[in-house]
Coordinates of C-alpha atoms in Angstrom, one line a residue:
M1 CA -81.7 23.3 -59.2
N2 CA -82.5 21.9 -55.9
R3 CA -84.9 19.2 -57.2
L4 CA -82.2 17.9 -59.6
K5 CA -79.6 18.0 -56.8
K6 CA -81.9 16.0 -54.5
L7 CA -82.5 13.4 -57.2
R8 CA -78.8 13.0 -57.8
Q9 CA -78.2 12.3 -54.2
Q10 CA -80.3 9.2 -54.2
P11 CA -78.0 6.2 -53.7
D12 CA -78.9 4.5 -57.0
N13 CA -78.3 7.8 -58.9
R14 CA -74.8 8.1 -57.5
I15 CA -73.5 5.5 -59.9
C16 CA -74.0 5.1 -63.7
A17 CA -77.1 3.2 -64.6
D18 CA -75.3 1.1 -67.2
C19 CA -71.8 0.4 -65.9
G20 CA -71.8 1.5 -62.2
A21 CA -69.1 4.2 -62.6
P22 CA -69.3 6.6 -59.6
D23 CA -70.5 10.2 -59.7
P24 CA -72.2 10.3 -63.1
K25 CA -72.4 13.8 -64.6
W26 CA -74.7 13.0 -67.5
A27 CA -78.3 12.0 -67.9
S28 CA -80.8 10.7 -70.4
T29 CA -83.9 12.8 -69.8
S30 CA -86.0 10.6 -72.1
I31 CA -85.2 7.4 -70.3
G32 CA -84.7 9.0 -66.8
V33 CA -81.3 7.6 -65.9
F34 CA -77.9 9.2 -64.8
L35 CA -74.9 8.2 -66.8
C36 CA -71.1 8.4 -66.8
I37 CA -69.4 10.2 -69.7
K38 CA -68.5 7.0 -71.5
C39 CA -72.0 5.5 -71.4
S40 CA -73.5 8.9 -72.3
G41 CA -71.5 8.7 -75.5
V42 CA -73.1 5.4 -76.5
H43 CA -76.5 6.8 -75.6
R44 CA -75.8 9.8 -77.8
S45 CA -75.0 7.5 -80.7
L46 CA -78.4 5.9 -80.4
G47 CA -80.1 9.1 -81.5
V48 CA -82.4 11.5 -79.7
H49 CA -85.4 9.4 -80.7
I50 CA -84.2 6.9 -78.1
S51 CA -82.0 8.8 -75.7
K52 CA -81.8 12.5 -75.1
V53 CA -78.5 13.1 -73.4
V54 CA -77.7 16.3 -71.4
S55 CA -75.0 17.3 -68.9
V56 CA -75.9 17.6 -65.3
T57 CA -73.3 20.3 -64.8
L58 CA -73.0 22.1 -68.1
D59 CA -76.5 22.3 -69.5
D60 CA -79.6 24.3 -68.3
W61 CA -82.4 21.9 -67.4
S62 CA -86.1 22.8 -68.0
D63 CA -88.7 22.1 -65.4
E64 CA -90.2 19.5 -67.7
Q65 CA -86.9 17.5 -67.9
V66 CA -86.7 17.5 -64.1
D67 CA -90.3 16.5 -63.8
L68 CA -89.7 13.5 -66.0
M69 CA -86.7 12.4 -64.1
E70 CA -88.6 12.6 -60.8
A71 CA -91.6 10.8 -62.3
I72 CA -89.4 7.9 -63.4
G73 CA -87.6 7.9 -60.1
G74 CA -84.0 7.4 -61.2
N75 CA -81.7 4.6 -62.1
A76 CA -83.2 1.9 -59.9
S77 CA -86.7 2.4 -61.2
A78 CA -85.6 2.6 -64.9
N79 CA -83.4 -0.5 -64.5
S80 CA -86.3 -2.4 -62.9
V81 CA -88.0 -2.1 -66.3
Y82 CA -85.1 -2.2 -68.8
E83 CA -83.3 -5.0 -67.0
A84 CA -86.4 -6.9 -65.8
C85 CA -85.7 -10.0 -67.9
M86 CA -81.9 -9.8 -68.2
P87 CA -80.5 -13.4 -68.6
S88 CA -78.3 -14.6 -65.8
D89 CA -75.4 -15.1 -68.2
V90 CA -75.5 -11.4 -69.3
R91 CA -73.2 -9.1 -67.3
K92 CA -73.4 -5.4 -67.2
P93 CA -70.2 -3.6 -68.4
S94 CA -67.7 -2.5 -65.7
P95 CA -66.6 1.2 -65.4
D96 CA -63.4 0.3 -67.3
A97 CA -65.2 -1.8 -70.0
S98 CA -64.1 -1.4 -73.6
V99 CA -66.1 0.7 -76.1
D100 CA -67.3 -2.5 -77.8
E101 CA -68.5 -4.2 -74.6
R102 CA -70.2 -1.0 -73.4
S103 CA -71.9 -0.3 -76.7
E104 CA -73.1 -3.9 -77.1
F105 CA -74.8 -3.9 -73.7
I106 CA -76.4 -0.5 -74.0
R107 CA -77.8 -1.1 -77.5
R108 CA -79.3 -4.5 -76.4
K109 CA -80.8 -2.8 -73.4
Y110 CA -82.4 0.3 -74.9
E111 CA -82.3 0.0 -78.7
D112 CA -83.2 -3.7 -79.0
Q113 CA -85.0 -3.8 -75.6
E114 CA -84.0 -7.4 -75.1
F115 CA -84.3 -7.3 -71.3
L116 CA -87.8 -5.9 -71.1
K117 CA -90.7 -8.1 -70.2
P118 CA -91.9 -9.7 -73.5
N119 CA -95.3 -7.9 -73.4
L120 CA -93.5 -4.5 -73.3
R121 CA -91.1 -5.1 -76.2
M122 CA -91.5 -3.5 -79.6
K123 CA -93.7 -5.4 -82.0
S124 CA -92.1 -7.3 -84.9
Q125 CA -88.7 -6.9 -83.3
P126 CA -86.0 -9.1 -84.8
T127 CA -84.0 -11.2 -82.4
S128 CA -80.8 -9.1 -83.1
R129 CA -79.6 -6.0 -84.8
A130 CA -77.5 -8.2 -87.0
R131 CA -80.6 -9.8 -88.5
T132 CA -82.1 -6.4 -89.1
I133 CA -79.0 -5.1 -90.8
T134 CA -78.6 -8.2 -92.9
S135 CA -82.2 -8.2 -94.1
Q136 CA -82.0 -4.6 -95.1
V137 CA -78.7 -5.2 -97.0
D138 CA -80.1 -8.2 -98.8
N139 CA -83.3 -6.4 -99.7
P140 CA -82.9 -2.6 -99.7
S141 CA -86.5 -2.1 -100.6
A142 CA -87.7 -3.9 -97.5
P143 CA -89.5 -1.6 -95.0
S144 CA -87.5 -0.7 -92.0
N145 CA -88.7 -1.7 -88.5
M146 CA -87.4 1.4 -86.9
G147 CA -90.6 3.3 -87.6
S148 CA -92.7 0.9 -85.6
M149 CA -90.1 0.8 -82.8
N150 CA -90.2 4.5 -82.5
T151 CA -94.0 4.6 -82.7
N152 CA -94.4 2.0 -80.0
R153 CA -91.9 3.6 -77.6
D154 CA -94.6 5.7 -75.9
S155 CA -96.9 2.7 -75.5
T156 CA -94.0 0.8 -74.0
Y157 CA -93.5 3.4 -71.3
S158 CA -97.3 3.7 -70.8
S159 CA -97.5 -0.1 -70.2
S160 CA -94.7 0.1 -67.6
T161 CA -96.2 2.8 -65.5
N162 CA -97.2 0.6 -62.6
S163 CA -93.8 -1.0 -62.3
M164 CA -92.0 2.3 -62.3
N165 CA -94.6 4.2 -60.2
S166 CA -95.0 6.9 -62.9
N167 CA -93.2 6.6 -66.3
R168 CA -93.1 7.9 -69.8
D169 CA -90.9 7.4 -72.2
S170 CA -82.5 7.5 -74.9
L171 CA -70.2 9.2 -75.9
G172 CA -68.8 4.8 -75.3
L173 CA -66.3 7.6 -74.8
S174 CA -63.0 6.1 -74.9
H175 CA -60.3 8.5 -73.7
C176 CA -58.5 8.5 -77.0
G177 CA -55.4 10.8 -77.1
N178 CA -55.0 10.2 -80.9
V179 CA -55.8 12.7 -83.5
S180 CA -55.5 11.5 -87.0
G181 CA -55.5 13.5 -90.2
R182 CA -53.4 16.3 -91.5
F183 CA -53.4 19.5 -89.4
S184 CA -53.2 22.0 -92.2
N185 CA -53.1 25.8 -91.9
L186 CA -52.1 25.6 -88.2
R187 CA -49.5 27.6 -86.4
I188 CA -48.6 26.6 -82.8
S189 CA -46.9 29.1 -80.6
S190 CA -43.4 27.9 -80.0
A191 CA -43.1 29.9 -76.8
C192 CA -46.0 28.0 -75.3
A193 CA -45.2 24.5 -76.7
P194 CA -42.0 23.0 -75.4
S195 CA -40.3 20.5 -77.8
R196 CA -40.8 17.7 -75.3
K197 CA -44.5 18.1 -75.5
G198 CA -44.4 18.4 -79.3
G199 CA -42.4 15.2 -79.4
D200 CA -44.9 13.4 -77.3
L201 CA -47.7 14.5 -79.5
V202 CA -46.1 13.1 -82.7
S203 CA -46.5 9.6 -81.3
R204 CA -50.1 10.4 -80.3
T205 CA -51.3 11.7 -83.7
I206 CA -51.0 8.2 -85.3
S207 CA -54.4 7.0 -86.2
N208 CA -56.1 4.4 -84.0
P209 CA -57.1 1.1 -85.5
S210 CA -60.7 1.5 -86.6
T211 CA -63.4 -0.2 -84.5
A212 CA -66.0 -1.6 -86.8
G213 CA -69.4 0.1 -86.3
M214 CA -68.1 2.1 -83.3
V215 CA -67.1 5.7 -82.7
E216 CA -64.4 6.7 -80.3
F217 CA -64.4 10.3 -79.0
L218 CA -61.6 12.7 -78.2
G219 CA -63.6 15.1 -76.0
M220 CA -66.5 17.5 -75.9
L221 CA -67.0 20.8 -77.8
K222 CA -69.1 23.7 -76.6
V223 CA -70.2 25.7 -79.6
R224 CA -71.7 29.1 -79.0
I225 CA -73.4 30.5 -82.1
V226 CA -72.9 34.1 -81.5
R227 CA -74.3 36.2 -84.3
G228 CA -74.8 36.7 -88.0
T229 CA -73.9 39.8 -90.0
N230 CA -75.4 41.2 -93.2
L231 CA -77.2 38.0 -94.1
A232 CA -79.0 37.4 -97.3
V233 CA -82.6 38.5 -97.9
R234 CA -84.9 35.5 -98.4
D235 CA -88.3 37.1 -97.7
L236 CA -89.7 40.3 -99.1
L237 CA -87.4 42.7 -97.2
S238 CA -85.7 40.5 -94.6
S239 CA -85.2 36.9 -93.3
D240 CA -86.0 34.8 -90.3
P241 CA -82.6 33.1 -89.8
Y242 CA -81.6 30.1 -87.7
V243 CA -78.4 27.9 -87.7
V244 CA -78.1 24.2 -88.0
A245 CA -74.8 22.8 -86.6
T246 CA -73.7 19.3 -87.6
L247 CA -70.7 17.2 -86.3
G248 CA -70.6 13.7 -87.5
A249 CA -74.0 12.2 -86.9
Q250 CA -74.9 14.9 -84.3
T251 CA -77.1 17.8 -85.2
A252 CA -78.4 20.8 -83.2
K253 CA -80.0 24.0 -84.2
T254 CA -80.6 27.5 -82.7
K255 CA -83.8 29.4 -82.3
V256 CA -85.3 31.4 -85.1
V257 CA -84.7 35.2 -85.0
N258 CA -87.5 36.9 -86.9
R259 CA -87.0 39.6 -89.4
N260 CA -83.4 40.3 -88.8
L261 CA -80.4 40.2 -91.1
N262 CA -78.0 40.8 -88.2
P263 CA -79.3 38.2 -85.7
V264 CA -77.8 37.6 -82.3
W265 CA -78.4 34.0 -81.3
N266 CA -75.8 33.7 -78.5
E267 CA -76.8 30.0 -78.0
E268 CA -74.6 27.3 -76.7
L269 CA -74.7 23.8 -78.3
M270 CA -72.7 20.7 -77.1
F271 CA -71.2 18.0 -79.3
S272 CA -69.0 14.9 -78.8
V273 CA -66.0 15.1 -81.0
P274 CA -65.3 11.8 -82.8
S275 CA -61.9 10.3 -83.7
P276 CA -60.7 11.2 -86.2
P277 CA -62.1 14.7 -85.8
Q278 CA -64.5 15.9 -88.5
P279 CA -65.3 19.4 -89.5
L280 CA -68.1 21.3 -87.7
K281 CA -70.6 22.2 -90.4
L282 CA -72.8 25.3 -90.1
Q283 CA -75.9 25.9 -92.2
V284 CA -78.0 29.1 -92.0
F285 CA -81.7 28.9 -93.1
D286 CA -84.6 31.3 -93.4
H287 CA -87.6 29.9 -91.6
D288 CA -90.7 29.7 -93.7
V289 CA -94.2 28.7 -92.5
L290 CA -95.8 27.8 -95.8
S291 CA -92.9 26.4 -97.8
A292 CA -89.5 24.7 -97.3
D293 CA -86.9 26.8 -95.4
D294 CA -84.5 28.6 -97.8
S295 CA -80.7 28.3 -97.5
M296 CA -78.8 31.4 -96.4
G297 CA -75.4 29.9 -96.8
E298 CA -73.0 27.5 -95.1
A299 CA -69.5 27.2 -93.7
A300 CA -67.3 24.6 -92.1
I301 CA -64.9 24.8 -89.1
D302 CA -61.7 22.7 -89.1
L303 CA -61.4 21.4 -85.5
E304 CA -58.0 19.8 -85.9
P305 CA -56.0 23.0 -85.0
L306 CA -58.0 23.4 -81.8
I307 CA -57.6 19.8 -80.8
L308 CA -53.9 19.7 -81.6
A309 CA -53.1 22.9 -79.7
A310 CA -55.1 21.5 -76.7
Q311 CA -53.3 18.2 -76.7
M312 CA -49.9 19.9 -77.1
H313 CA -50.5 21.9 -73.9
Q314 CA -52.4 19.3 -71.9
G315 CA -51.6 19.5 -68.2
M316 CA -49.9 22.9 -68.7
F317 CA -52.9 25.3 -68.4
E318 CA -52.1 26.3 -64.9
E319 CA -48.9 28.0 -66.3
F320 CA -51.1 30.3 -68.4
G321 CA -53.2 33.1 -67.3
C322 CA -54.4 34.3 -70.7
E323 CA -52.1 33.0 -73.5
Q324 CA -52.3 32.3 -77.2
I325 CA -51.3 28.6 -77.9
G326 CA -52.2 28.3 -81.5
K327 CA -53.8 29.8 -84.6
W328 CA -56.0 28.6 -87.5
L329 CA -54.8 30.6 -90.5
A330 CA -57.2 32.1 -93.0
T331 CA -56.5 30.8 -96.5
D332 CA -58.2 30.5 -99.9
D333 CA -59.2 27.0 -98.9
N334 CA -61.4 28.0 -95.9
A335 CA -64.1 30.5 -95.1
L336 CA -62.2 32.4 -92.4
V337 CA -62.6 36.2 -92.5
K338 CA -59.4 36.5 -90.5
D339 CA -56.9 34.3 -88.6
S340 CA -58.5 32.6 -85.7
N341 CA -56.5 32.5 -82.4
I342 CA -56.6 29.5 -80.0
E343 CA -56.2 30.7 -76.5
V344 CA -56.1 29.5 -72.9
I345 CA -58.3 31.9 -70.8
D346 CA -58.7 31.0 -67.1
R347 CA -57.7 27.4 -67.9
Q348 CA -60.3 27.0 -70.6
I349 CA -59.3 26.4 -74.2
K350 CA -61.2 28.8 -76.5
Q351 CA -61.3 29.9 -80.1
D352 CA -63.3 32.6 -81.7
V353 CA -64.1 32.0 -85.4
H354 CA -65.4 34.6 -87.9
L355 CA -66.6 32.9 -91.1
K356 CA -67.8 34.0 -94.5
L357 CA -70.9 32.1 -95.5
Q358 CA -70.5 30.1 -98.7
N359 CA -72.9 29.4 -101.6
V360 CA -74.7 32.6 -100.9
E361 CA -74.5 36.2 -102.1
R362 CA -73.4 37.6 -98.8
G363 CA -73.3 37.1 -95.0
Q364 CA -70.9 36.2 -92.2
I365 CA -71.3 34.2 -89.0
E366 CA -69.4 34.4 -85.7
V367 CA -68.9 31.3 -83.5
S368 CA -67.1 30.7 -80.3
L369 CA -65.6 27.3 -79.5
E370 CA -64.5 25.8 -76.2
W371 CA -62.7 22.5 -76.0
V372 CA -63.5 20.3 -73.0
P373 CA -61.1 17.3 -72.7
L374 CA -62.5 14.0 -71.3
S375 CA -60.3 14.4 -68.3
G376 CA -62.5 17.4 -67.3
F377 CA -65.4 15.1 -66.5

């Protein structure tokens, strides 16, 4: 899109709004800033009610998203509001800052809004997140302040219109090569995995020391929800199915396909993969207008085989044209209809997964995964 390209070429948008890293490839369309992959991870952890993160190169942008970015004006305009009252002793994180340092600054800037002009800050805001957390722990029945923070977000942007010329209303991705947990039901192709690489991986699979309150990420995962087959009937003769995908604290859902027991969604969702990797959970629902949506089954995808295979062959993809590098085996402990091959196709690591839906009388779902290492950004 030419408008987005032109906006990215502005000098202030050529560096990350939060840490100054060059050539940011992510953006928060709700705040109107361009971000590096590490800062985008922290933004994603804030929740979509604060920061809506999209990829500049991987996602399709709507005209409304570009309109908002243009209206805000980019990094310099947004920072003129969010950093208007930043104390002289506060330093923005550098491009190589730690996860802790990066997250602390970004949360103070957008979640706590410490650096806004006082008249623009959220009402009844505690002086720190620690005070909020402590008060809620000491008195679980105390009402949370998050509701008023979210309610007042639009008014904050409305009040700052003049200073930003036209405003509305937000992974710290640390390149972690460690994958903890047991990689069960995995078969790695010995022809494609030299022992040297395997030996290197053993040392990398030791768990990282945990970082209190923080999430480190291994990479990105493209999830294409392809289709459903022979789904359960939840209405009179049919169903209106959609899929909710969850990975850690991240949730995304597909469109609703009306009156179809064999729906084709063919929708791509994007997730950050936390360390240690967690299963990708899929839930199928029947959309109802007058009552709660009915469950049509669920399934879980173990991501560890895909991540392990990818790490074992890291830097070797140019050697493969189209090659199988691993396999997730179908067992009684998982929902696989058949073994799921992990392949390198045109230097991309892909896995097609065919699952039986659980806790339902019938139905299957087909999903295609693509692993995107942090080094790809």
